[in-house]
Tab-separated table of C-alpha atoms in Angstrom:
chain	number	residue	atom	x	y	z
A	131	MET	CA	20.901	-80.848	179.247
A	132	ALA	CA	18.082	-79.011	177.456
A	133	GLY	CA	17.211	-80.133	173.938
A	134	ASP	CA	14.817	-78.787	171.345
A	135	CYS	CA	11.851	-80.854	172.533
A	136	GLY	CA	12.845	-82.085	175.981
A	137	THR	CA	15.552	-82.550	178.593
A	138	PHE	CA	18.427	-85.092	178.301
A	139	SER	CA	20.019	-86.744	181.355
A	140	PHE	CA	23.290	-88.820	181.436
A	141	ASN	CA	25.008	-90.831	184.179
A	142	PRO	CA	28.800	-90.515	183.611
A	143	THR	CA	29.511	-93.528	185.824
A	144	THR	CA	27.205	-96.075	184.254
A	145	GLY	CA	26.638	-94.483	180.864
A	146	ALA	CA	22.855	-94.701	181.308
A	147	TRP	CA	20.907	-91.820	179.771
A	148	GLY	CA	17.319	-90.649	179.744
A	149	TYR	CA	15.136	-88.150	177.927
A	150	THR	CA	12.105	-86.282	179.319
A	151	LEU	CA	9.800	-85.014	176.583
A	152	ALA	CA	8.409	-81.456	176.955
A	153	ASN	CA	5.011	-82.649	175.839
A	154	SER	CA	3.211	-79.337	176.482
A	155	SER	CA	5.645	-77.285	174.414
A	156	ILE	CA	4.457	-75.619	171.224
A	157	ALA	CA	6.921	-77.589	169.074
A	158	VAL	CA	5.733	-80.976	170.357
A	159	GLN	CA	2.016	-80.206	170.420
A	160	ALA	CA	2.115	-78.969	166.828
A	161	LEU	CA	3.236	-82.408	165.545
A	162	THR	CA	0.616	-84.392	163.641
A	163	ALA	CA	0.458	-88.180	163.267
A	164	ALA	CA	2.448	-87.991	160.030
A	165	GLN	CA	5.300	-85.878	161.448
A	166	HIS	CA	8.412	-86.583	163.497
A	167	VAL	CA	11.429	-84.616	164.672
A	168	THR	CA	14.749	-85.552	166.252
A	169	ASP	CA	16.590	-84.177	169.241
A	170	THR	CA	20.326	-84.951	169.087
A	171	PRO	CA	22.315	-84.166	172.230
A	172	VAL	CA	26.094	-84.860	172.132
A	173	VAL	CA	28.039	-86.323	175.084
A	174	THR	CA	31.845	-86.204	175.480
A	175	SER	CA	34.108	-88.634	177.357
A	176	LEU	CA	35.813	-87.498	180.570
A	177	ASP	CA	39.210	-87.267	178.904
A	178	GLY	CA	37.749	-85.396	175.963
A	179	SER	CA	38.970	-87.912	173.439
A	180	ALA	CA	35.583	-89.025	172.090
A	181	ASP	CA	32.147	-87.611	171.357
A	182	LYS	CA	28.852	-89.462	170.949
A	183	ALA	CA	25.650	-88.134	169.403
A	184	ILE	CA	22.495	-89.658	170.853
A	185	VAL	CA	19.515	-89.415	168.472
A	186	VAL	CA	16.079	-89.136	170.077
A	187	THR	CA	13.124	-89.387	167.650
A	188	ILE	CA	9.828	-87.758	168.637
A	189	ASN	CA	6.811	-88.993	166.668
A	190	GLY	CA	3.624	-86.970	166.436
A	191	THR	CA	0.338	-88.565	167.488
A	192	ALA	CA	-3.290	-88.071	166.474
A	193	GLU	CA	-4.705	-86.386	169.565
A	194	PRO	CA	-6.099	-83.030	170.651
A	195	VAL	CA	-3.558	-80.488	171.766
A	196	PHE	CA	-3.484	-77.899	174.546
A	197	LEU	CA	-1.258	-74.990	173.630
A	198	ILE	CA	-0.245	-72.086	175.897
A	199	ASP	CA	1.760	-69.209	174.561
A	200	THR	CA	3.992	-66.663	176.268
A	201	SER	CA	3.370	-62.938	176.649
A	202	LYS	CA	5.336	-62.383	173.420
A	203	PRO	CA	3.967	-62.705	169.877
A	204	ASP	CA	3.545	-66.452	169.350
A	205	ALA	CA	1.964	-68.733	166.776
A	206	LEU	CA	-0.247	-71.526	168.146
A	207	ILE	CA	-1.422	-74.004	165.525
A	208	GLY	CA	-3.913	-76.727	166.443
A	209	SER	CA	-4.360	-80.210	165.070
A	210	GLU	CA	-7.205	-81.990	163.309
A	211	PHE	CA	-8.857	-82.625	166.657
A	212	ASN	CA	-10.683	-80.610	169.337
A	213	ASP	CA	-7.839	-78.411	170.538
A	214	THR	CA	-7.473	-75.672	173.145
A	215	LEU	CA	-5.338	-72.650	172.299
A	216	LEU	CA	-4.618	-70.285	175.187
A	217	GLY	CA	-3.213	-66.936	174.188
A	218	LEU	CA	-1.705	-64.742	176.900
A	219	GLY	CA	-1.518	-61.502	174.954
A	220	GLY	CA	1.240	-60.242	172.731
A	221	LEU	CA	-0.449	-60.074	169.295
A	222	ASP	CA	-0.501	-63.841	168.776
A	223	THR	CA	-1.476	-65.957	165.777
A	224	LEU	CA	-4.025	-68.559	166.877
A	225	ILE	CA	-5.090	-71.185	164.321
A	226	GLY	CA	-7.424	-73.947	165.420
A	227	GLY	CA	-7.148	-76.280	162.439
A	228	GLY	CA	-9.645	-79.118	162.167
A	229	GLY	CA	-12.001	-80.119	164.977
A	230	ASP	CA	-14.133	-78.120	167.399
A	231	ASP	CA	-11.539	-75.847	168.973
A	232	ALA	CA	-11.562	-73.490	171.965
A	233	ILE	CA	-9.500	-70.339	171.404
A	234	TYR	CA	-8.735	-67.868	174.209
A	235	ALA	CA	-7.593	-64.636	172.592
A	236	HIS	CA	-6.830	-60.981	173.267
A	237	ALA	CA	-7.586	-57.925	171.193
A	238	GLY	CA	-5.173	-57.636	168.284
A	239	ASP	CA	-4.568	-61.380	167.900
A	240	SER	CA	-4.804	-62.999	164.473
A	241	ILE	CA	-7.548	-65.646	164.828
A	242	SER	CA	-8.656	-68.517	162.623
A	243	GLY	CA	-10.849	-71.319	163.895
A	244	GLY	CA	-10.494	-73.519	160.829
A	245	ALA	CA	-12.874	-76.375	160.166
A	246	GLY	CA	-15.388	-77.518	162.791
A	247	ARG	CA	-17.487	-75.518	165.240
A	248	ASP	CA	-14.985	-73.290	166.998
A	249	LEU	CA	-15.344	-71.275	170.206
A	250	LEU	CA	-13.720	-67.891	170.760
A	251	TYR	CA	-13.329	-66.412	174.250
A	252	MET	CA	-12.106	-62.816	174.385
A	253	ALA	CA	-9.987	-62.638	177.523
A	254	ASP	CA	-9.429	-58.907	177.965
A	255	ASP	CA	-11.269	-55.587	178.159
A	256	THR	CA	-9.758	-53.995	175.067
A	257	PRO	CA	-12.311	-53.440	172.271
A	258	GLU	CA	-12.028	-55.964	169.461
A	259	SER	CA	-13.383	-55.911	165.899
A	260	LEU	CA	-13.562	-59.292	164.183
A	261	ALA	CA	-15.230	-60.685	161.070
A	262	ILE	CA	-16.204	-64.069	162.476
A	263	ASP	CA	-17.000	-65.476	159.027
A	264	THR	CA	-13.445	-64.788	157.819
A	265	ALA	CA	-12.048	-66.082	161.104
A	266	SER	CA	-14.209	-69.242	160.862
A	267	ILE	CA	-15.656	-68.756	164.360
A	268	GLU	CA	-19.139	-69.988	165.283
A	269	TYR	CA	-19.324	-69.285	169.037
A	270	VAL	CA	-18.179	-66.049	170.675
A	271	THR	CA	-17.999	-64.901	174.275
A	272	ALA	CA	-17.164	-61.204	174.293
A	273	GLY	CA	-14.772	-59.507	176.670
A	274	PHE	CA	-15.674	-56.428	178.695
A	275	GLY	CA	-14.675	-53.995	175.962
A	276	ASN	CA	-16.974	-52.489	173.337
A	277	ASP	CA	-16.522	-55.283	170.818
A	278	THR	CA	-17.722	-55.625	167.216
A	279	PHE	CA	-18.328	-59.064	165.761
A	280	ILE	CA	-19.497	-59.303	162.158
A	281	GLY	CA	-20.913	-62.558	160.797
A	282	ALA	CA	-22.406	-61.364	157.501
A	283	GLY	CA	-20.767	-64.118	155.444
A	284	GLN	CA	-21.051	-66.882	158.030
A	285	THR	CA	-23.258	-69.748	156.788
A	286	GLN	CA	-23.179	-71.801	159.994
A	287	THR	CA	-25.166	-71.067	163.157
A	288	VAL	CA	-23.548	-68.368	165.285
A	289	GLU	CA	-23.847	-68.096	169.070
A	290	PHE	CA	-22.790	-64.885	170.771
A	291	TYR	CA	-22.640	-64.031	174.476
A	292	ALA	CA	-22.291	-60.417	175.588
A	293	SER	CA	-20.331	-59.480	178.687
A	294	GLY	CA	-21.796	-56.201	179.849
A	295	SER	CA	-20.362	-53.607	177.458
A	296	ASN	CA	-21.713	-51.828	174.380
A	297	ASP	CA	-21.121	-54.574	171.849
A	298	SER	CA	-22.148	-54.691	168.191
A	299	VAL	CA	-22.849	-58.119	166.754
A	300	SER	CA	-24.419	-59.445	163.575
A	301	GLY	CA	-25.252	-62.983	162.571
A	302	GLY	CA	-24.916	-64.641	159.181
A	303	SER	CA	-27.183	-66.771	157.039
A	304	GLY	CA	-27.590	-69.538	159.617
A	305	ASN	CA	-30.073	-69.825	162.479
A	306	ASP	CA	-28.187	-67.651	164.955
A	307	ARG	CA	-28.594	-67.182	168.723
A	308	LEU	CA	-27.418	-63.934	170.300
A	309	TYR	CA	-27.334	-63.419	174.088
A	310	VAL	CA	-27.099	-59.677	174.562
A	311	ASP	CA	-27.400	-56.774	176.980
A	312	SER	CA	-29.856	-53.941	176.525
A	313	SER	CA	-26.954	-51.649	175.551
A	314	ASP	CA	-25.835	-53.802	172.607
A	315	SER	CA	-26.461	-53.231	168.903
A	316	LEU	CA	-27.509	-56.370	167.062
A	317	SER	CA	-28.609	-57.810	163.738
A	318	GLY	CA	-29.654	-61.377	163.038
A	319	GLY	CA	-29.027	-61.632	159.310
A	320	SER	CA	-30.914	-64.178	157.230
A	321	GLY	CA	-32.166	-67.478	158.698
A	322	PHE	CA	-34.287	-68.002	161.812
A	323	ASP	CA	-32.499	-65.855	164.378
A	324	ALA	CA	-33.127	-65.508	168.111
A	325	ALA	CA	-32.037	-62.813	170.557
A	326	TYR	CA	-32.030	-63.360	174.325
A	327	ILE	CA	-31.830	-60.249	176.510
A	328	ILE	CA	-29.766	-61.291	179.538
A	329	GLY	CA	-28.581	-57.963	180.949
A	330	GLY	CA	-29.594	-54.358	181.382
A	331	THR	CA	-33.020	-52.794	181.862
A	332	GLY	CA	-35.226	-51.846	178.949
A	333	MET	CA	-34.496	-52.492	175.274
A	334	ALA	CA	-36.112	-51.479	171.981
A	335	ILE	CA	-35.837	-53.950	169.091
A	336	ASN	CA	-37.380	-53.532	165.649
A	337	LEU	CA	-37.562	-57.127	164.452
A	338	ALA	CA	-37.988	-56.268	160.770
A	339	ALA	CA	-35.007	-53.897	160.767
A	340	THR	CA	-32.746	-56.243	162.744
A	341	SER	CA	-33.911	-59.477	161.049
A	342	PHE	CA	-34.931	-61.400	164.177
A	343	GLU	CA	-37.695	-63.968	164.425
A	344	TRP	CA	-37.508	-64.758	168.145
A	345	ILE	CA	-36.927	-62.467	171.158
A	346	THR	CA	-36.818	-63.637	174.784
A	347	ASP	CA	-36.392	-61.078	177.559
A	348	PHE	CA	-34.943	-62.435	180.820
A	349	VAL	CA	-34.624	-59.119	182.669
A	350	ALA	CA	-36.885	-56.413	184.056
A	351	GLY	CA	-37.405	-53.177	182.204
A	352	ALA	CA	-39.876	-51.480	179.892
A	353	ASP	CA	-39.013	-53.152	176.586
A	354	THR	CA	-40.391	-52.453	173.120
A	355	LEU	CA	-40.327	-55.546	170.919
A	356	ASP	CA	-41.735	-54.325	167.618
A	357	GLY	CA	-42.518	-56.962	165.021
A	358	SER	CA	-45.297	-54.976	163.364
A	359	ARG	CA	-43.536	-54.868	159.989
A	360	THR	CA	-42.476	-58.501	159.858
A	361	THR	CA	-43.906	-60.895	157.289
A	362	THR	CA	-42.427	-64.139	158.618
A	363	ARG	CA	-43.540	-65.819	161.852
A	364	VAL	CA	-42.143	-64.247	165.022
A	365	GLU	CA	-42.227	-65.233	168.693
A	366	LEU	CA	-41.899	-62.710	171.527
A	367	TYR	CA	-41.397	-63.572	175.207
A	368	ALA	CA	-41.369	-60.643	177.631
A	369	GLY	CA	-39.837	-60.622	181.102
A	370	GLY	CA	-40.541	-58.253	183.964
A	371	GLY	CA	-41.534	-54.653	183.370
A	372	ASN	CA	-44.315	-52.977	181.434
A	373	ASP	CA	-43.495	-54.005	177.881
A	374	LEU	CA	-44.926	-53.234	174.445
A	375	LEU	CA	-44.976	-56.251	172.135
A	376	ALA	CA	-46.325	-56.147	168.577
A	377	ASP	CA	-46.274	-58.751	165.821
A	378	GLY	CA	-46.670	-58.677	162.055
A	379	SER	CA	-48.662	-60.303	159.274
A	380	ALA	CA	-47.834	-63.968	159.927
A	381	ALA	CA	-49.267	-66.369	162.527
A	382	ASP	CA	-47.232	-65.054	165.459
A	383	LEU	CA	-46.940	-65.857	169.172
A	384	ILE	CA	-46.584	-63.353	172.043
A	385	PHE	CA	-46.137	-64.067	175.773
A	386	ALA	CA	-46.633	-61.055	178.034
A	387	GLY	CA	-44.350	-61.832	180.978
A	388	SER	CA	-44.875	-60.621	184.540
A	389	GLY	CA	-45.479	-56.894	183.986
A	390	ALA	CA	-48.487	-54.858	182.878
A	391	ASP	CA	-47.834	-55.369	179.185
A	392	THR	CA	-49.451	-54.308	175.911
A	393	LEU	CA	-49.781	-57.053	173.282
A	394	VAL	CA	-50.750	-56.050	169.755
A	395	GLY	CA	-51.514	-58.700	167.164
A	396	GLY	CA	-51.197	-58.176	163.415
A	397	ALA	CA	-52.885	-59.553	160.331
A	398	GLY	CA	-52.179	-63.235	161.003
A	399	ASP	CA	-53.798	-65.859	163.227
A	400	ASP	CA	-51.896	-64.988	166.380
A	401	GLY	CA	-51.533	-66.457	169.847
A	402	LEU	CA	-51.516	-63.718	172.513
A	403	ILE	CA	-50.910	-64.818	176.109
A	404	GLY	CA	-51.296	-62.502	179.083
A	405	GLU	CA	-49.261	-63.582	182.115
A	406	GLY	CA	-49.894	-61.802	185.396
A	407	CYS	CA	-50.679	-58.123	186.060
A	408	ALA	CA	-53.144	-56.046	184.070
A	409	ASP	CA	-52.272	-56.613	180.420
A	410	SER	CA	-53.842	-54.952	177.385
A	411	ILE	CA	-54.340	-57.518	174.617
A	412	ILE	CA	-55.370	-56.460	171.098
A	413	GLY	CA	-55.870	-59.187	168.522
A	414	GLY	CA	-55.930	-57.136	165.337
A	415	ASP	CA	-56.868	-58.881	162.097
A	416	GLY	CA	-56.882	-62.656	161.776
A	417	ASN	CA	-58.400	-65.493	163.786
A	418	ASP	CA	-56.590	-65.027	167.074
A	419	ARG	CA	-56.276	-67.054	170.269
A	420	ILE	CA	-56.169	-64.871	173.372
A	421	TYR	CA	-55.329	-66.134	176.870
A	422	ALA	CA	-56.281	-63.678	179.604
A	423	ASP	CA	-57.502	-63.238	183.173
A	424	THR	CA	-59.927	-60.850	184.851
A	425	ALA	CA	-57.288	-58.113	185.259
A	426	ASP	CA	-56.681	-57.869	181.506
A	427	THR	CA	-58.282	-55.644	178.890
A	428	VAL	CA	-59.121	-57.542	175.702
A	429	ASP	CA	-60.092	-56.572	172.162
A	430	GLY	CA	-60.103	-59.424	169.674
A	431	GLY	CA	-60.275	-57.158	166.623
A	432	ASN	CA	-61.343	-58.431	163.218
A	433	GLY	CA	-61.626	-62.117	162.428
A	434	TYR	CA	-62.932	-65.080	164.419
A	435	ASP	CA	-61.243	-64.740	167.786
A	436	ILE	CA	-61.175	-67.149	170.739
A	437	LEU	CA	-60.746	-65.982	174.335
A	438	TYR	CA	-59.540	-68.407	177.003
A	439	MET	CA	-60.083	-67.113	180.548
A	440	GLY	CA	-57.377	-68.643	182.707
A	441	THR	CA	-58.855	-67.873	186.137
A	442	ASP	CA	-61.667	-69.039	188.415
A	443	ALA	CA	-62.448	-65.468	189.457
A	444	ALA	CA	-65.849	-64.152	188.397
A	445	PHE	CA	-65.922	-61.772	185.455
A	446	THR	CA	-68.353	-59.872	183.244
A	447	ALA	CA	-67.862	-59.667	179.480
A	448	ASP	CA	-69.764	-58.321	176.480
A	449	LEU	CA	-68.264	-60.381	173.672
A	450	GLY	CA	-69.674	-58.083	171.011
A	451	ALA	CA	-68.004	-55.056	172.562
A	452	ILE	CA	-64.614	-56.760	172.824
A	453	HIS	CA	-64.868	-58.445	169.391
A	454	VAL	CA	-64.619	-62.026	170.632
A	455	GLU	CA	-66.588	-64.808	168.945
A	456	TRP	CA	-65.763	-67.789	171.158
A	457	LEU	CA	-65.233	-67.802	174.914
A	458	LEU	CA	-63.976	-70.689	177.042
A	459	ALA	CA	-64.019	-69.962	180.774
A	460	ARG	CA	-63.168	-71.805	183.977
A	461	ALA	CA	-65.135	-71.934	187.240
A	462	GLY	CA	-66.719	-68.810	188.701
A	463	ASN	CA	-70.040	-66.957	188.653
A	464	ASP	CA	-69.543	-65.334	185.285
A	465	SER	CA	-71.800	-62.992	183.321
A	466	VAL	CA	-71.394	-63.189	179.537
A	467	SER	CA	-73.457	-61.432	176.875
A	468	SER	CA	-73.185	-60.027	173.366
A	469	SER	CA	-74.443	-56.651	172.171
A	470	THR	CA	-73.952	-57.363	168.450
A	471	ALA	CA	-75.420	-59.636	165.776
A	472	THR	CA	-72.192	-61.604	165.351
A	473	PRO	CA	-72.651	-65.312	166.238
A	474	ILE	CA	-70.929	-66.303	169.486
A	475	GLN	CA	-70.036	-69.537	171.236
A	476	VAL	CA	-69.668	-69.650	175.001
A	477	SER	CA	-68.563	-72.569	177.142
A	478	VAL	CA	-68.187	-72.018	180.881
A	479	ASN	CA	-67.339	-74.374	183.705
A	480	ALA	CA	-68.583	-74.702	187.306
A	481	GLY	CA	-70.412	-71.789	188.911
A	482	GLY	CA	-73.741	-69.991	188.733
A	483	ASP	CA	-73.259	-68.289	185.375
A	484	THR	CA	-75.480	-65.865	183.460
A	485	LEU	CA	-75.210	-66.301	179.698
A	486	SER	CA	-77.065	-64.211	177.143
A	487	GLY	CA	-76.817	-64.453	173.380
A	488	GLY	CA	-76.921	-61.634	170.857
A	489	GLY	CA	-78.682	-61.077	167.563
A	490	ASP	CA	-77.504	-64.155	165.632
A	491	ASN	CA	-77.296	-67.940	165.953
A	492	ASP	CA	-75.443	-68.448	169.232
A	493	THR	CA	-74.298	-71.553	171.117
A	494	LEU	CA	-74.205	-71.279	174.928
A	495	TRP	CA	-72.981	-74.039	177.276
A	496	GLY	CA	-73.592	-73.507	180.994
A	497	GLY	CA	-71.348	-76.166	182.559
A	498	GLU	CA	-71.871	-77.259	186.158
A	499	GLY	CA	-73.871	-75.070	188.492
A	500	ALA	CA	-77.255	-73.320	188.536
A	501	ASP	CA	-76.966	-71.238	185.389
A	502	SER	CA	-79.248	-68.734	183.691
A	503	ILE	CA	-79.070	-69.067	179.912
A	504	ALA	CA	-81.017	-66.939	177.418
A	505	GLY	CA	-80.820	-67.071	173.641
A	506	ASN	CA	-82.376	-63.768	172.503
A	507	ALA	CA	-82.636	-63.318	168.722
A	508	GLY	CA	-81.483	-65.952	166.257
A	509	LYS	CA	-81.588	-69.739	166.068
A	510	ASP	CA	-79.720	-70.517	169.257
A	511	THR	CA	-78.452	-73.689	170.896
A	512	LEU	CA	-78.726	-73.466	174.688
A	513	VAL	CA	-77.272	-76.255	176.847
A	514	GLY	CA	-77.603	-76.224	180.619
A	515	GLU	CA	-75.505	-79.309	181.484
A	516	ALA	CA	-75.286	-80.226	185.182
A	517	GLY	CA	-77.164	-78.174	187.792
A	518	ALA	CA	-80.606	-76.621	188.231
A	519	ASP	CA	-80.553	-74.307	185.230
A	520	THR	CA	-83.028	-71.785	183.849
A	521	ILE	CA	-82.972	-71.888	180.060
A	522	THR	CA	-84.887	-69.274	178.103
A	523	GLY	CA	-85.612	-69.431	174.403
A	524	ALA	CA	-86.657	-66.206	172.707
A	525	ALA	CA	-87.143	-65.200	169.081
A	526	GLY	CA	-86.018	-67.809	166.572
A	527	ASN	CA	-86.154	-71.581	166.478
A	528	ASP	CA	-83.964	-72.347	169.473
A	529	GLY	CA	-82.746	-75.699	170.727
A	530	LEU	CA	-82.985	-75.996	174.530
A	531	PHE	CA	-81.151	-78.812	176.310
A	532	GLY	CA	-81.020	-79.452	180.030
A	533	GLY	CA	-78.806	-82.035	181.700
A	534	ASN	CA	-78.503	-83.400	185.204
A	535	GLY	CA	-80.585	-81.350	187.631
A	536	ALA	CA	-84.055	-79.822	187.906
A	537	ASP	CA	-84.000	-77.430	184.945
A	538	VAL	CA	-86.608	-74.801	184.066
A	539	PHE	CA	-87.370	-74.095	180.419
A	540	VAL	CA	-88.896	-70.737	179.501
A	541	LEU	CA	-90.354	-70.403	176.012
A	542	ILE	CA	-91.049	-66.917	174.687
A	543	THR	CA	-92.955	-66.632	171.438
A	544	GLY	CA	-92.409	-63.899	168.921
């Protein structure tokens, strides 16, 4: 015999009865610890002369619930705990309540996460438009429709995962993380917001207009990540493809990725890192740190810029021409000079290097190997270190220092 919350069984011979609770039903799962209901089946004697009502009391408990609706319009209401609400379509009402809930919904459902950090999974391909701040949702996985999720009033951190369509998503005032395709439209809102490009090929993002501070590109494609008008610190990480990455006026950080990329620094003290292929790296204003290899084209720009050569391959560089004031290089037979009067510092590693100063007070370190070091004009400091070096002092009161090895000192007056 079916009751309101379970199934009643009765043995007419012995009079023994039993009751099996429908624990997964909506009515039972909606009970809280302070609630109880009764199921009252009535049995009748064989001769029909007497009836007996059997009262079964069902007490609610404090536990998470798992609710599954039907294909009709249903209302699923969670508890104070971490509940799972599974809508099957039919314009349902899904209310998470307290706790960190997981809500599986369809387009057209009425959704409210309630308190806690709630997860929304859109389970169909029909486009959905949802104000996630009003719905109290903090984590969204979109369906395959062209969805719109608006978090303008959301104060907590929002996470959004695209699913391959043309979605539109905006974060709130928290530190949001958006995982998007190249076809999506996005806005970070206030806070420190990050966008991760996980699908598509090629994307253009204006960081100032979209209010993002961090972009990571995980896919190939010719991307344009433009932070040139930003005033807060930004970080850009390119993937494959020949990308254009530009930062703004703060102390920003750019990683080139695996393509032949163009990195453009702004007014701040930036970190610009070339990674594989022939990158073009432009420091701009500020005291920049540039990491490059022999395939890259470098211009430090204004300010006191440092160039780190991350390869043992031999290279030739005129630091004055590329506006670099400090060079640190690895092994290799390198040739480094300066055609300007700006002071330079050079420190190389193993190899037979040729180092030549410019028209100011330069500091040149030869490292290991048989190096040729010349100061030229200015009060220079010339250090041979290990190896049989040739160290030449020219105009100015230079300091010449050898090291291990049979060094030759050449003194030119004038």
